[in-house]
Tab-separated table of C-alpha atoms and ligand atoms in Angstrom:
chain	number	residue	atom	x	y	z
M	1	UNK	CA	61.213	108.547	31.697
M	2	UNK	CA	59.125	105.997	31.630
M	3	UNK	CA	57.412	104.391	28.554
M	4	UNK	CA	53.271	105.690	28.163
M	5	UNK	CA	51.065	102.624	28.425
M	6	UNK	CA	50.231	101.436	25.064
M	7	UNK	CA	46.912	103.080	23.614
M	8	UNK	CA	44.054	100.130	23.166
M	9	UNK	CA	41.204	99.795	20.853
M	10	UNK	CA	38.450	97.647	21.323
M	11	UNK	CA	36.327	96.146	18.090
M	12	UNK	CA	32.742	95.253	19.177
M	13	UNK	CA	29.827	94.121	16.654
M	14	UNK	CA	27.962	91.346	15.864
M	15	UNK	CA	29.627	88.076	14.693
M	16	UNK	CA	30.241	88.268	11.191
M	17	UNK	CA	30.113	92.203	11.510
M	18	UNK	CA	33.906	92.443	10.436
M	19	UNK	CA	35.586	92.318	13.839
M	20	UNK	CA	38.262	90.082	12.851
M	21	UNK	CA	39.280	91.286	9.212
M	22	UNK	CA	39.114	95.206	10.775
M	23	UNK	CA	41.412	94.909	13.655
M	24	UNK	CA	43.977	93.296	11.539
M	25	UNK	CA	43.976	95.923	9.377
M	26	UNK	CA	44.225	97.880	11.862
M	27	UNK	CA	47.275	96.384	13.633
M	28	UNK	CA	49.183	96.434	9.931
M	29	UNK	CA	48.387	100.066	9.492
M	30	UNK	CA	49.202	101.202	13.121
M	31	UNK	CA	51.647	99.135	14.028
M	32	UNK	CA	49.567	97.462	17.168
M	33	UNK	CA	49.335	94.318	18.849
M	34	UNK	CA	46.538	92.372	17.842
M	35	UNK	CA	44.716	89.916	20.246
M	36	UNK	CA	41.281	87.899	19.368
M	37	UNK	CA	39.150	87.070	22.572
M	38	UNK	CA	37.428	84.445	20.351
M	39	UNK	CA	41.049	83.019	19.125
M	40	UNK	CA	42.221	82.856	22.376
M	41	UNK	CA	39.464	80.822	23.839
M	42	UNK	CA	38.825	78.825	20.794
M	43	UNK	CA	42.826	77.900	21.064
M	44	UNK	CA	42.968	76.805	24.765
M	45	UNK	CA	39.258	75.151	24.445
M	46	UNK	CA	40.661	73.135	21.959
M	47	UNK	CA	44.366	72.390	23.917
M	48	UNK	CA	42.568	71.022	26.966
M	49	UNK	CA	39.142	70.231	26.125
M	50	UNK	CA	40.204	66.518	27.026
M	51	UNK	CA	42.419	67.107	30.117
M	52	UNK	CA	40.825	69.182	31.723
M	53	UNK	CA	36.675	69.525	33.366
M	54	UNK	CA	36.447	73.774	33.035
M	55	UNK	CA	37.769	73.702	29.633
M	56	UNK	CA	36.049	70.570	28.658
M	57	UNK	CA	32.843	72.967	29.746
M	58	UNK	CA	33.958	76.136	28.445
M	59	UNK	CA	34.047	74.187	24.829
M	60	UNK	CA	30.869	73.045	25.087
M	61	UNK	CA	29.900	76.467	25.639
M	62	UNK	CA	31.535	77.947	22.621
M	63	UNK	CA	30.714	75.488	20.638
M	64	UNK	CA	27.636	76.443	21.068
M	65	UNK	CA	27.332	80.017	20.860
M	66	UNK	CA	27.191	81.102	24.305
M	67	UNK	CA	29.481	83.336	26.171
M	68	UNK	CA	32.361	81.788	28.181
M	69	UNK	CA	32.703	82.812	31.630
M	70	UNK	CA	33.759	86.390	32.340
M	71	UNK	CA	36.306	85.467	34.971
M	72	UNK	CA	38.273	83.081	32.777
M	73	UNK	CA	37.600	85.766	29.776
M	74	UNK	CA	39.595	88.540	31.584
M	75	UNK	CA	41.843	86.129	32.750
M	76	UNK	CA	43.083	85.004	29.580
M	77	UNK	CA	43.127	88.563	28.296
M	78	UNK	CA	45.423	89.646	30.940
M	79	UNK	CA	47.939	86.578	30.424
M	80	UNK	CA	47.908	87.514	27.058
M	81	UNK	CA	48.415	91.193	27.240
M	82	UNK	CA	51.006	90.879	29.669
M	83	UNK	CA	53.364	88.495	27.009
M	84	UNK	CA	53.217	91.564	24.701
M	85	UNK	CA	56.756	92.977	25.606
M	86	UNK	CA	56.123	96.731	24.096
M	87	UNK	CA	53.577	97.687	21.697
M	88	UNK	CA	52.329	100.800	20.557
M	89	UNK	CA	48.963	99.836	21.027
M	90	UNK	CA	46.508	96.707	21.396
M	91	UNK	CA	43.384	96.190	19.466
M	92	UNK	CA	41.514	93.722	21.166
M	93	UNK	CA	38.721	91.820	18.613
M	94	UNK	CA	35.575	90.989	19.911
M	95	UNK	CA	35.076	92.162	23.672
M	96	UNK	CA	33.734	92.652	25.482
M	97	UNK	CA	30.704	91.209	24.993
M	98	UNK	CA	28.211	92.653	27.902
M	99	UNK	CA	28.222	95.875	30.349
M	100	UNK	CA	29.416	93.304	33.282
M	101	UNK	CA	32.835	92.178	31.203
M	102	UNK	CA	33.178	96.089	30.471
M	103	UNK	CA	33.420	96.952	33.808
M	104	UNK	CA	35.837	94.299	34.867
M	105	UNK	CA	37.843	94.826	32.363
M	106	UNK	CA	37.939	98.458	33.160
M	107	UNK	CA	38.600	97.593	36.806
M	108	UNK	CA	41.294	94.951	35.876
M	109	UNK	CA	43.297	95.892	33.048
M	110	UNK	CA	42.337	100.158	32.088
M	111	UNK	CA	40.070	102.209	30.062
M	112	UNK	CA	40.358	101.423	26.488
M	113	UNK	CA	40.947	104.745	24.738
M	114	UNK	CA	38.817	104.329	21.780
M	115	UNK	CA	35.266	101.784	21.313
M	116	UNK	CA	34.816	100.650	17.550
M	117	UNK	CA	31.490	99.492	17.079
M	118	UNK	CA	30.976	97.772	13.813
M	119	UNK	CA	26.969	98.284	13.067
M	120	UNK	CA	25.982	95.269	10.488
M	121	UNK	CA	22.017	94.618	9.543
M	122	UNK	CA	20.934	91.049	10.880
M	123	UNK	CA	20.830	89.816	7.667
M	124	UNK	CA	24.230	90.613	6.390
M	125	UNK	CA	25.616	88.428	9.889
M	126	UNK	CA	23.475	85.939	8.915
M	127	UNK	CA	24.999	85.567	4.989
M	128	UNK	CA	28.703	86.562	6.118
M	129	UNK	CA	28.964	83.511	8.383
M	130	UNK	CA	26.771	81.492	6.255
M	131	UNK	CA	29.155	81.367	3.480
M	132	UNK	CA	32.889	81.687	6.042
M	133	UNK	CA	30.649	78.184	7.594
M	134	UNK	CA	31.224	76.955	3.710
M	135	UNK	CA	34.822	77.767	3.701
M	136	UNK	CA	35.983	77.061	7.083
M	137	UNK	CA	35.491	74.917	10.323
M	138	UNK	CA	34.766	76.823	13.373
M	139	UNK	CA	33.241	74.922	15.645
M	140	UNK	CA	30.620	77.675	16.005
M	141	UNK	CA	29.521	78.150	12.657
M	142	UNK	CA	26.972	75.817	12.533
M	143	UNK	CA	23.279	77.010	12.250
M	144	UNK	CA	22.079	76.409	16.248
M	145	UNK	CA	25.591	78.216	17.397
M	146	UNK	CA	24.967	81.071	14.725
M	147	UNK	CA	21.176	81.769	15.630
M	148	UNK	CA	22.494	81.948	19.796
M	149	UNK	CA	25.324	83.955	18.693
M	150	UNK	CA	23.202	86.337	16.981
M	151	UNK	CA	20.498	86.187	19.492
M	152	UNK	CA	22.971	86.988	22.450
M	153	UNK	CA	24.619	89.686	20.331
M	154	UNK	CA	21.427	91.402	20.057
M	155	UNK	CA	20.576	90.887	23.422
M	156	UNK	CA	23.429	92.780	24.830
M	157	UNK	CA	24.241	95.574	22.591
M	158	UNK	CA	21.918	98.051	23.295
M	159	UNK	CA	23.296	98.246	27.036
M	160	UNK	CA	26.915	97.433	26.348
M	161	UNK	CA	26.950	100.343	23.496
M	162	UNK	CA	24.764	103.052	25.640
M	163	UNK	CA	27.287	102.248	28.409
M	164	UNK	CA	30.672	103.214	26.537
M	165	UNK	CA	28.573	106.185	24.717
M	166	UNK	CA	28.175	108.096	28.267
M	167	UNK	CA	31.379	107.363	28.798
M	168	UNK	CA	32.185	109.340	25.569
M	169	UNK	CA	34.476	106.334	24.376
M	170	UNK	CA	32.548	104.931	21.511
M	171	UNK	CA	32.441	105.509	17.683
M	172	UNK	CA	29.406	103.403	15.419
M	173	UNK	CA	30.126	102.748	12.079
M	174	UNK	CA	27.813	101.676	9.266
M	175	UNK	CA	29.847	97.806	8.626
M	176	UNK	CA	27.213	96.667	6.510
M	177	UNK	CA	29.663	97.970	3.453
M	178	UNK	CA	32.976	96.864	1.681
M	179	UNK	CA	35.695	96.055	4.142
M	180	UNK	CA	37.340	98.855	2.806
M	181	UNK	CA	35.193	101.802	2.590
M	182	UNK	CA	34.577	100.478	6.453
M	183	UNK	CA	38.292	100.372	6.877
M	184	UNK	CA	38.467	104.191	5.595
M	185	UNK	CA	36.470	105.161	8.382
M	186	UNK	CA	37.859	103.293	10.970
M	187	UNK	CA	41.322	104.889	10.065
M	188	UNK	CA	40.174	108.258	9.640
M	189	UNK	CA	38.726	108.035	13.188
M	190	UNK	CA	41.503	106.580	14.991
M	191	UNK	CA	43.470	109.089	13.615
M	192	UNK	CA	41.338	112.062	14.706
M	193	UNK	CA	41.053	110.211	18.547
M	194	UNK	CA	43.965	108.591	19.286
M	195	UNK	CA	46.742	110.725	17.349
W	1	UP5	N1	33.661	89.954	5.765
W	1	UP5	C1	34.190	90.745	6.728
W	1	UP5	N2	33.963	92.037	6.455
W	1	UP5	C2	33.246	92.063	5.298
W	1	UP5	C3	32.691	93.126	4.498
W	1	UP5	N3	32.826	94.407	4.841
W	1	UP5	N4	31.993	92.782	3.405
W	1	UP5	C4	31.847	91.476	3.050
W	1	UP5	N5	32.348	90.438	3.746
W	1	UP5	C5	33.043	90.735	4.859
W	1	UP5	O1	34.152	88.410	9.038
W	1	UP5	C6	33.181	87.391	8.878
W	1	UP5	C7	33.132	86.963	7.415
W	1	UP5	O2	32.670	88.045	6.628
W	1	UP5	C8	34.496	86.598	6.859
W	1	UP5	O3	34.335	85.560	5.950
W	1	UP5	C9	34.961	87.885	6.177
W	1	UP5	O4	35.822	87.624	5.120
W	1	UP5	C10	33.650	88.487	5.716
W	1	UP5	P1	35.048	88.482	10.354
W	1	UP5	O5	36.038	89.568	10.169
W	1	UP5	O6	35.522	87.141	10.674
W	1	UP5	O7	33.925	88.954	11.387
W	1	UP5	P2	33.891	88.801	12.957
W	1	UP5	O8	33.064	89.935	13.454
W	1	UP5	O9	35.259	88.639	13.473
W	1	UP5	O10	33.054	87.456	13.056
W	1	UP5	P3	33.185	86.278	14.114
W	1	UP5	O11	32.386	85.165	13.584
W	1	UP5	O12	34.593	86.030	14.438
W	1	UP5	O13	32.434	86.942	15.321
W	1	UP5	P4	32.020	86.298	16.694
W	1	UP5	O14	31.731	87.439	17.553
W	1	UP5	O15	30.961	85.289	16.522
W	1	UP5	O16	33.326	85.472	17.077
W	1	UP5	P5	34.437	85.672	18.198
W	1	UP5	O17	35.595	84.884	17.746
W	1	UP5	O18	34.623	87.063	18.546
W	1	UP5	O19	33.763	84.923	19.424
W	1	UP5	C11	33.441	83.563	19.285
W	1	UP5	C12	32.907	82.994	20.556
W	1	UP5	O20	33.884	83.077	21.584
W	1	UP5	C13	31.673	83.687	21.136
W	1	UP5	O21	30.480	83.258	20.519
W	1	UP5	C14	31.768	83.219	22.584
W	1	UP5	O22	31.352	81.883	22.699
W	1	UP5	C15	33.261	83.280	22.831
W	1	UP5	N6	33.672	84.571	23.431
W	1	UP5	C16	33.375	84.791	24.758
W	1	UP5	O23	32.778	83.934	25.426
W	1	UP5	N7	33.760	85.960	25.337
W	1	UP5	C17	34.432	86.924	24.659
W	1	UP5	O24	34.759	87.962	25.235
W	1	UP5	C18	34.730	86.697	23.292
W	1	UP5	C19	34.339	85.509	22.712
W	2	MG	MG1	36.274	87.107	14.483
């Protein structure tokens, strides 16, 4: 018989909502693959910035808050999903970020089975990444990237969210508390939906 397709979980939210610290709990507790959009871009951006005239744009792109190009987006996703050689599931941190990656994704990967969206007030982004800006260098935590990432976020998660509700995929949870009290939840309702 062969194998079911590995169950996938995406993490949506604003940056600084807790993506990244969520779905790795998330793949320790379940056992799953984890894969960061941002990590992925970030790492090739950085690998061929110099070589290479897309990437060389795609950095300057990141770097400064804006979204990279779907195309290249799903692309990279799909290289990287297919190098997983057999997982019991995928949680996929931060994507997508708009209704248009959604659909393509949908169209050229699956249907994720489960939407995590991690609801954080604007001003707890603004002091999470404020003080991870202290602590680390991404080249996107600087104040100009941080306002456009915010700005964008807001833009496009009314749509994105109403999009995955009627599809009856999505779950909202109130990330503006301890990682894990949100954690809790985000167990308890992966649990209920996907097991
Ligand atoms: N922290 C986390 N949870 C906390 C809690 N409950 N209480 C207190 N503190 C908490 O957390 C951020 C910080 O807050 C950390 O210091 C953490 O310890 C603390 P983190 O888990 O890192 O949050 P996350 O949501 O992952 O924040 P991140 O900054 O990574 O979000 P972004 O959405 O900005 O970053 P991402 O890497 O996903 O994307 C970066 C860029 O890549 C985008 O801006 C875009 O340019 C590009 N991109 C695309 O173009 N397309 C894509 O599909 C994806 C990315
Ligand atoms: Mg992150």
């Amino acid at each position: 018989p062969s194998r079911p397709r590995p169950k996938v979980i995406l993490i949506i939210g604003g940056p600084g909502s807790g993506k990244g610290t969520q779905s790795l709990k998330i793949a320790e507790r379940y056992g799953f693959e984890y894969v960061s959009v941002g990590e992925l871009l970030r790492k090739k951006m950085i690998h061929n910035a110099t070589s290479n005239r897309k990437w060389s744009l795609i950095a300057r792109i990141i770097t400064n808050g804006e979204l990279a190009p779907q195309e290249t987006t799903i692309t990279e996703i799909k290289q990287k999903i297919m190098k997983i050689p057999e997982a019991s599931g995928i949680v996929i941190d931060g994507f997508p970020r708009d209704v248009g990656q959604a659909l393509s994704f949908e169209d050229q990967i699956c249907t994720p089975d489960l939407v995590v969206f991690l609801a954080c007030s604007n001003q707890r982004l603004k002091e999470r990444l404020e003080k991870r800006a202290e602590l680390q260098g991404r080249p996107d935590d600087n104040p100009k990237a941080i306002d456009r990432r915010l700005t964008n976020f807001k833009q496009n998660a009314v749509p994105l969210v109403k999009y995955f509700q009627e599809k009856g995929l999505i779950v909202t949870l109130d990330a503006d508390r301890d990682e894990e009290e949100v954690f809790c939840d985000i167990s308890m309702t992966v649990d209920n939906k996907l097991y």
